[in-house]
Amino acid sequence: ELVSGIVHDHAGGAQARAKLKFYDATVLGTPRQAATNDRTDLLGAFGILVPAGTYDVDIEPPLGSGELVTHLSAVVVAGAIDLGTITLVQGIAASGHIQGPGAVPVLNVNINLVESVTRAKVHLSHDDTDSLGNFTVIIPPGTYDFQYDPPACSGFAPASQANQSIVATTTMPTVNLVTGVHILGNVTDSGLAPVANVDLDVYPAGSTTKVFTPRDQTALDGTYDVLIAPGTYDIKYIPSSLVPRLRPALRSSQAIPVNTTLPNVVLANGLLASGLVKDIGTLALLASVTVDFYPPGGGAPLLVSHHTTSVTGAYSVSVDAGTWDLLYTPPVGSPYLPTWRRAVTVSTDVA
């Protein structure tokens, strides 16, 4: 099916050589759909043939343009479709330099950005280091975590720079990569069946700042292999939301000075504590409220996963049997105050 349109730069002129990338929005992981003739011509026009489907579309400006990537979500292609005139937005240049031991520049490090508070991914183009270890990405103003993913063949550990405020053209501090070590192991359920898609969240011991660890999920056979800088870490094993009864697990203060194979991690089954969160006056259902479980009388919260309300205001959290004080924390910027629900006894699934 033909997808056509015109791309303008922020000043309203024709944007030549912009590249359109199509991602299948109906498939987990949104794999990219191959396409030919996928750049705009000298007049900013494009006409691209793709199979019928629903796509997320990234419109990437050419190198050096100073424009942001434009992202179109869930574009339905059921026949020929004209996307009209798409005007790109001017952004801010953030540049940096990445090097390894001996100040040797590192080529092809992939740059990723997430918003520091919301964790929303920023769509980037031309986001790899060049042969001199330099990069420049064009982004909106904001506060971001910059994440650096070296090529696998380099052996360098991923790195990050957190809470970087970008309000004008910015040169980032130099990033010094170190040779990584591997955390190896496997995850099973209580019946010793392998558990796939368990996410490993890794923190410096005693810290609440998560380390950037791409490719940190278990495979179909429950095994994992995470590359990281040598150090001592707290490791959280977070099961997929597709197996909602499984409880997360924690391995604390684990020294990883060299490649290290850890003992098998067993995820236990929990009891489901479910409910709805509503506005006390209008009864409107509230999304993105975090639900935490505390022992009565105080103490650290129970380790839980997937404990934020959905767009329907619903939550269903796997917990241990016991009596819990529940803390409902609204999202940042909402008009609501945190609210407690005390002495909830969980001896079976409860709603």
Coordinates of C-alpha atoms in Angstrom, one line a residue:
E1 CA 0.0 0.0 0.0
L2 CA 1.2 3.5 -0.8
V3 CA 2.0 5.9 2.1
S4 CA 2.7 9.4 0.9
G5 CA 3.1 12.9 2.2
I6 CA 5.4 15.9 2.5
V7 CA 8.0 16.8 5.1
H8 CA 8.9 20.4 6.0
D9 CA 11.6 21.7 8.2
H10 CA 10.7 23.9 11.2
A11 CA 10.8 27.0 9.0
G12 CA 8.3 25.6 6.5
G13 CA 10.8 24.7 3.8
A14 CA 11.0 21.4 2.0
Q15 CA 13.0 18.9 4.0
A16 CA 14.9 16.7 1.6
R17 CA 16.6 13.4 2.5
A18 CA 14.4 12.8 5.6
K19 CA 14.2 9.1 6.2
L20 CA 10.9 7.3 7.2
K21 CA 11.1 4.1 9.3
F22 CA 8.1 1.9 9.8
Y23 CA 7.7 -0.4 12.8
D24 CA 4.9 -3.0 13.1
A25 CA 2.9 -1.8 16.1
T26 CA 0.9 -5.1 16.3
V27 CA 4.0 -7.3 17.1
L28 CA 5.8 -7.4 20.5
G29 CA 9.0 -5.4 20.2
T30 CA 7.6 -3.4 17.2
P31 CA 10.0 -4.9 14.6
R32 CA 11.0 -2.7 11.7
Q33 CA 9.2 -3.2 8.4
A34 CA 11.6 -3.2 5.4
A35 CA 10.9 -0.5 2.8
T36 CA 12.7 1.0 -0.2
N37 CA 12.7 4.5 -1.5
D38 CA 12.1 5.6 2.0
R39 CA 13.6 9.1 1.9
T40 CA 12.0 12.4 0.9
D41 CA 12.9 14.0 -2.4
L42 CA 14.2 17.6 -3.0
L43 CA 10.6 18.9 -2.6
G44 CA 10.2 17.0 0.7
A45 CA 7.8 14.5 -0.8
F46 CA 7.7 10.8 -0.2
G47 CA 5.8 7.8 -1.5
I48 CA 6.6 4.5 0.2
L49 CA 5.1 1.0 -0.4
V50 CA 4.5 -1.1 2.7
P51 CA 2.2 -4.0 3.5
A52 CA -1.2 -3.3 5.0
G53 CA -0.9 -3.0 8.7
T54 CA -0.6 -0.7 11.7
Y55 CA 2.7 1.1 12.1
D56 CA 4.6 3.4 14.4
V57 CA 6.5 5.7 12.0
D58 CA 9.7 7.7 12.8
I59 CA 10.6 10.5 10.5
E60 CA 14.3 11.1 10.8
P61 CA 15.8 14.4 9.5
P62 CA 19.2 14.2 7.7
L63 CA 22.4 14.5 9.5
G64 CA 23.2 18.1 10.5
S65 CA 19.7 19.4 10.1
G66 CA 19.0 20.4 13.7
E67 CA 15.5 19.0 13.6
L68 CA 13.9 16.5 16.0
V69 CA 12.7 13.0 15.0
T70 CA 8.9 13.1 14.5
H71 CA 7.1 10.0 15.8
L72 CA 3.7 9.0 14.5
S73 CA 1.9 6.3 16.6
A74 CA -0.4 3.6 15.3
V75 CA -0.8 4.7 11.7
V76 CA -3.3 2.4 10.1
V77 CA -2.5 1.5 6.5
A78 CA -5.4 -0.3 4.9
G79 CA -5.0 1.2 1.5
A80 CA -3.3 4.2 -0.1
I81 CA -2.9 6.9 2.6
D82 CA -1.7 10.5 2.5
L83 CA -0.2 11.6 5.8
G84 CA -0.4 15.2 4.6
T85 CA 2.3 17.8 5.4
I86 CA 4.5 17.0 8.4
T87 CA 6.5 19.8 9.9
L88 CA 9.5 18.9 11.9
V89 CA 10.4 20.7 15.1
Q90 CA 13.8 22.3 15.8
G91 CA 15.7 20.8 18.7
I92 CA 18.8 21.3 20.8
A93 CA 22.2 19.7 20.0
A94 CA 23.8 17.7 22.8
S95 CA 27.3 16.5 22.0
G96 CA 29.9 14.3 23.7
H97 CA 32.9 12.1 23.5
I98 CA 33.3 8.5 24.5
Q99 CA 36.6 6.8 25.0
G100 CA 38.1 3.6 26.5
P101 CA 41.2 2.8 28.4
G102 CA 44.2 4.9 27.3
A103 CA 41.8 7.6 26.0
V104 CA 41.2 5.6 22.8
P105 CA 38.0 6.7 21.0
V106 CA 35.3 4.1 20.8
L107 CA 33.4 3.8 17.5
N108 CA 29.7 2.8 17.1
V109 CA 28.6 3.3 20.7
N110 CA 24.8 3.6 20.5
I111 CA 23.3 6.6 22.4
N112 CA 19.9 6.3 24.1
L113 CA 18.0 8.9 26.1
V114 CA 15.1 8.5 28.6
E115 CA 13.4 11.3 30.5
S116 CA 14.7 11.2 34.0
V117 CA 11.4 11.3 35.8
T118 CA 8.9 9.7 33.4
R119 CA 11.4 7.2 31.9
A120 CA 9.9 7.9 28.5
K121 CA 12.2 7.1 25.6
V122 CA 13.4 9.9 23.3
H123 CA 13.3 9.1 19.6
L124 CA 16.8 9.8 18.1
S125 CA 18.6 9.6 14.8
H126 CA 22.3 9.6 14.0
D127 CA 22.9 8.3 17.5
D128 CA 26.1 6.4 17.2
T129 CA 29.7 7.6 17.9
D130 CA 32.0 8.3 14.9
S131 CA 35.5 7.1 14.5
L132 CA 36.8 9.8 16.8
G133 CA 34.4 8.7 19.6
N134 CA 32.2 11.8 19.1
F135 CA 28.4 12.1 18.9
T136 CA 25.8 14.8 18.5
V137 CA 22.0 14.1 19.0
I138 CA 19.2 16.6 18.6
I139 CA 16.7 16.6 21.4
P140 CA 13.9 18.7 23.0
P141 CA 14.8 20.7 26.2
G142 CA 14.4 18.6 29.3
T143 CA 16.2 16.5 31.9
Y144 CA 17.5 13.2 30.7
D145 CA 19.4 10.1 31.5
F146 CA 22.0 9.5 28.7
Q147 CA 22.7 5.8 28.1
Y148 CA 25.7 4.5 26.3
D149 CA 25.6 1.0 24.7
P150 CA 29.0 0.0 23.3
P151 CA 29.2 -2.6 20.5
A152 CA 29.3 -6.2 21.8
C153 CA 32.7 -6.9 20.2
S154 CA 34.3 -4.1 22.2
G155 CA 33.9 -5.9 25.6
F156 CA 33.2 -2.5 27.2
A157 CA 30.5 -2.2 29.8
P158 CA 27.5 0.0 29.1
A159 CA 27.5 3.4 30.9
S160 CA 25.2 6.3 31.6
Q161 CA 25.0 9.9 32.8
A162 CA 21.9 10.6 34.8
N163 CA 19.8 13.7 35.3
Q164 CA 21.4 15.9 32.7
S165 CA 19.5 19.1 32.2
I166 CA 19.5 20.3 28.5
V167 CA 18.2 23.8 27.9
A168 CA 20.7 25.0 25.3
T169 CA 23.4 23.6 23.1
T170 CA 25.4 21.3 25.4
T171 CA 28.7 19.5 25.5
M172 CA 28.5 16.5 27.8
P173 CA 31.4 15.4 30.1
T174 CA 33.7 12.8 28.5
V175 CA 32.5 9.2 29.1
N176 CA 35.3 6.8 30.1
L177 CA 34.2 3.2 29.4
V178 CA 35.7 0.2 31.2
T179 CA 36.1 -3.4 30.3
G180 CA 33.0 -5.2 31.5
V181 CA 32.4 -8.5 33.3
H182 CA 29.5 -10.9 32.9
I183 CA 26.8 -11.7 35.5
L184 CA 25.6 -15.2 34.5
G185 CA 22.9 -17.5 35.9
N186 CA 19.4 -18.8 35.5
V187 CA 15.9 -18.3 36.9
T188 CA 13.3 -20.9 37.6
D189 CA 9.9 -21.1 39.3
S190 CA 9.3 -23.2 42.4
G191 CA 8.9 -26.3 40.3
L192 CA 12.3 -25.6 38.7
A193 CA 10.8 -24.8 35.3
P194 CA 12.8 -22.0 33.6
V195 CA 11.3 -18.6 33.6
A196 CA 11.8 -16.4 30.5
N197 CA 11.6 -12.6 30.2
V198 CA 12.7 -11.9 33.8
D199 CA 14.2 -8.5 33.9
L200 CA 17.3 -8.0 36.0
D201 CA 17.4 -4.5 37.6
V202 CA 20.9 -3.9 38.9
Y203 CA 21.8 -1.2 41.5
P204 CA 25.1 -0.3 43.1
A205 CA 24.9 -1.9 46.6
G206 CA 22.7 0.2 48.9
S207 CA 21.7 2.6 46.1
T208 CA 18.3 3.3 44.5
T209 CA 19.9 4.5 41.2
K210 CA 19.5 1.7 38.6
V211 CA 22.5 0.8 36.4
F212 CA 22.0 0.9 32.7
T213 CA 22.0 -2.8 31.6
P214 CA 20.7 -3.4 28.1
R215 CA 19.9 -7.0 27.1
D216 CA 19.2 -7.9 30.8
Q217 CA 16.3 -10.3 30.4
T218 CA 16.3 -14.1 30.8
A219 CA 16.1 -16.2 27.7
L220 CA 13.5 -18.9 27.0
D221 CA 15.6 -21.4 29.0
G222 CA 15.7 -19.0 32.0
T223 CA 19.4 -18.1 31.5
Y224 CA 20.9 -14.6 31.6
D225 CA 24.2 -12.9 30.7
V226 CA 24.5 -9.3 31.7
L227 CA 27.6 -7.2 30.9
I228 CA 28.4 -4.7 33.6
A229 CA 31.4 -2.8 35.1
P230 CA 33.1 -4.7 38.0
G231 CA 31.6 -3.8 41.3
T232 CA 29.2 -4.8 44.1
Y233 CA 25.5 -4.8 43.3
D234 CA 22.0 -5.4 44.5
I235 CA 20.2 -7.4 41.8
K236 CA 16.4 -7.5 41.5
Y237 CA 14.8 -10.2 39.5
I238 CA 11.5 -8.9 38.1
P239 CA 9.2 -11.4 36.4
S240 CA 7.1 -10.5 33.4
S241 CA 3.6 -9.1 33.9
L242 CA 2.5 -12.1 31.8
V243 CA 3.1 -14.3 34.8
P244 CA 1.4 -12.1 37.4
R245 CA 1.5 -14.5 40.3
L246 CA 5.3 -14.9 40.4
R247 CA 7.1 -12.8 43.1
P248 CA 10.2 -10.8 42.4
A249 CA 13.5 -11.8 44.1
L250 CA 16.5 -9.8 45.5
R251 CA 20.1 -10.7 45.7
S252 CA 21.9 -8.1 47.9
S253 CA 25.5 -6.9 48.0
Q254 CA 26.7 -9.3 45.3
A255 CA 30.4 -8.8 44.5
I256 CA 31.1 -9.1 40.7
P257 CA 34.8 -8.5 40.4
V258 CA 35.2 -10.9 37.4
N259 CA 32.9 -13.0 35.2
T260 CA 30.6 -14.5 37.9
T261 CA 28.0 -17.3 37.7
L262 CA 25.4 -16.9 40.4
P263 CA 23.4 -19.7 42.1
N264 CA 20.0 -20.5 40.6
V265 CA 17.3 -17.9 41.5
V266 CA 13.8 -19.3 42.3
L267 CA 10.8 -17.1 42.0
A268 CA 8.0 -18.1 44.3
N269 CA 4.3 -17.9 43.7
G270 CA 2.5 -15.1 45.7
L271 CA -1.1 -14.1 46.5
L272 CA -2.7 -11.5 44.4
A273 CA -3.9 -8.3 46.0
S274 CA -6.1 -6.4 43.6
G275 CA -8.3 -3.3 43.5
L276 CA -9.3 -0.1 41.9
V277 CA -8.1 3.5 42.6
K278 CA -10.7 6.2 42.2
D279 CA -11.1 9.9 42.8
I280 CA -12.9 10.2 46.2
G281 CA -15.4 12.7 44.8
T282 CA -16.0 12.0 41.2
L283 CA -15.2 8.3 41.4
A284 CA -13.1 8.7 38.2
L285 CA -10.6 5.9 37.7
L286 CA -7.0 7.0 38.3
A287 CA -4.0 5.6 36.3
S288 CA -0.3 5.6 37.2
V289 CA -0.9 5.4 41.0
T290 CA 1.9 3.4 42.7
V291 CA 0.8 0.8 45.3
D292 CA 3.3 -0.2 47.9
F293 CA 3.0 -2.7 50.8
Y294 CA 4.5 -2.0 54.2
P295 CA 4.6 -4.1 57.3
P296 CA 2.3 -2.6 60.1
G297 CA 4.2 -0.3 62.4
G298 CA 6.8 0.7 59.8
G299 CA 9.8 -0.8 58.1
A300 CA 11.0 -1.2 54.5
P301 CA 8.3 -1.9 51.9
L302 CA 7.8 -5.4 50.5
L303 CA 9.6 -6.0 47.2
V304 CA 6.9 -6.0 44.6
S305 CA 6.6 -5.6 40.8
H306 CA 4.0 -4.2 38.4
H307 CA 2.4 -2.3 41.2
T308 CA 1.1 0.8 39.3
T309 CA -2.5 1.2 38.3
S310 CA -3.5 0.8 34.7
V311 CA -5.5 3.2 32.6
T312 CA -8.6 1.7 34.1
G313 CA -7.4 2.4 37.6
A314 CA -6.8 -1.3 38.3
Y315 CA -3.9 -3.0 40.1
S316 CA -3.1 -6.6 40.9
V317 CA 0.1 -7.2 42.8
S318 CA 1.7 -10.5 43.9
V319 CA 2.6 -10.4 47.6
D320 CA 3.5 -12.6 50.4
A321 CA 0.8 -13.8 52.9
G322 CA 0.5 -11.4 55.8
T323 CA -1.0 -8.2 57.0
W324 CA 0.1 -5.1 55.1
D325 CA -0.4 -1.3 55.2
L326 CA -0.9 -0.1 51.6
L327 CA 0.4 3.2 50.4
Y328 CA -1.2 4.7 47.3
T329 CA 1.2 7.3 45.7
P330 CA -0.2 9.4 42.9
P331 CA 2.0 10.3 39.9
V332 CA 4.2 13.4 40.1
G333 CA 2.2 16.6 39.2
S334 CA -1.2 15.2 40.0
P335 CA -3.5 17.0 42.4
Y336 CA -3.9 14.0 44.7
L337 CA -2.2 13.3 48.0
P338 CA -0.7 9.9 49.0
T339 CA -3.2 7.8 50.9
W340 CA -2.9 4.8 53.3
R341 CA -5.1 1.8 53.7
R342 CA -4.2 0.1 56.9
A343 CA -4.1 -3.5 58.1
V344 CA -5.1 -5.4 54.9
T345 CA -4.8 -9.1 55.7
V346 CA -3.8 -11.3 52.7
S347 CA -4.2 -15.1 53.3
T348 CA -5.6 -15.8 49.9
D349 CA -6.2 -13.8 46.7
V350 CA -7.9 -10.6 47.9
A351 CA -9.7 -7.8 46.1

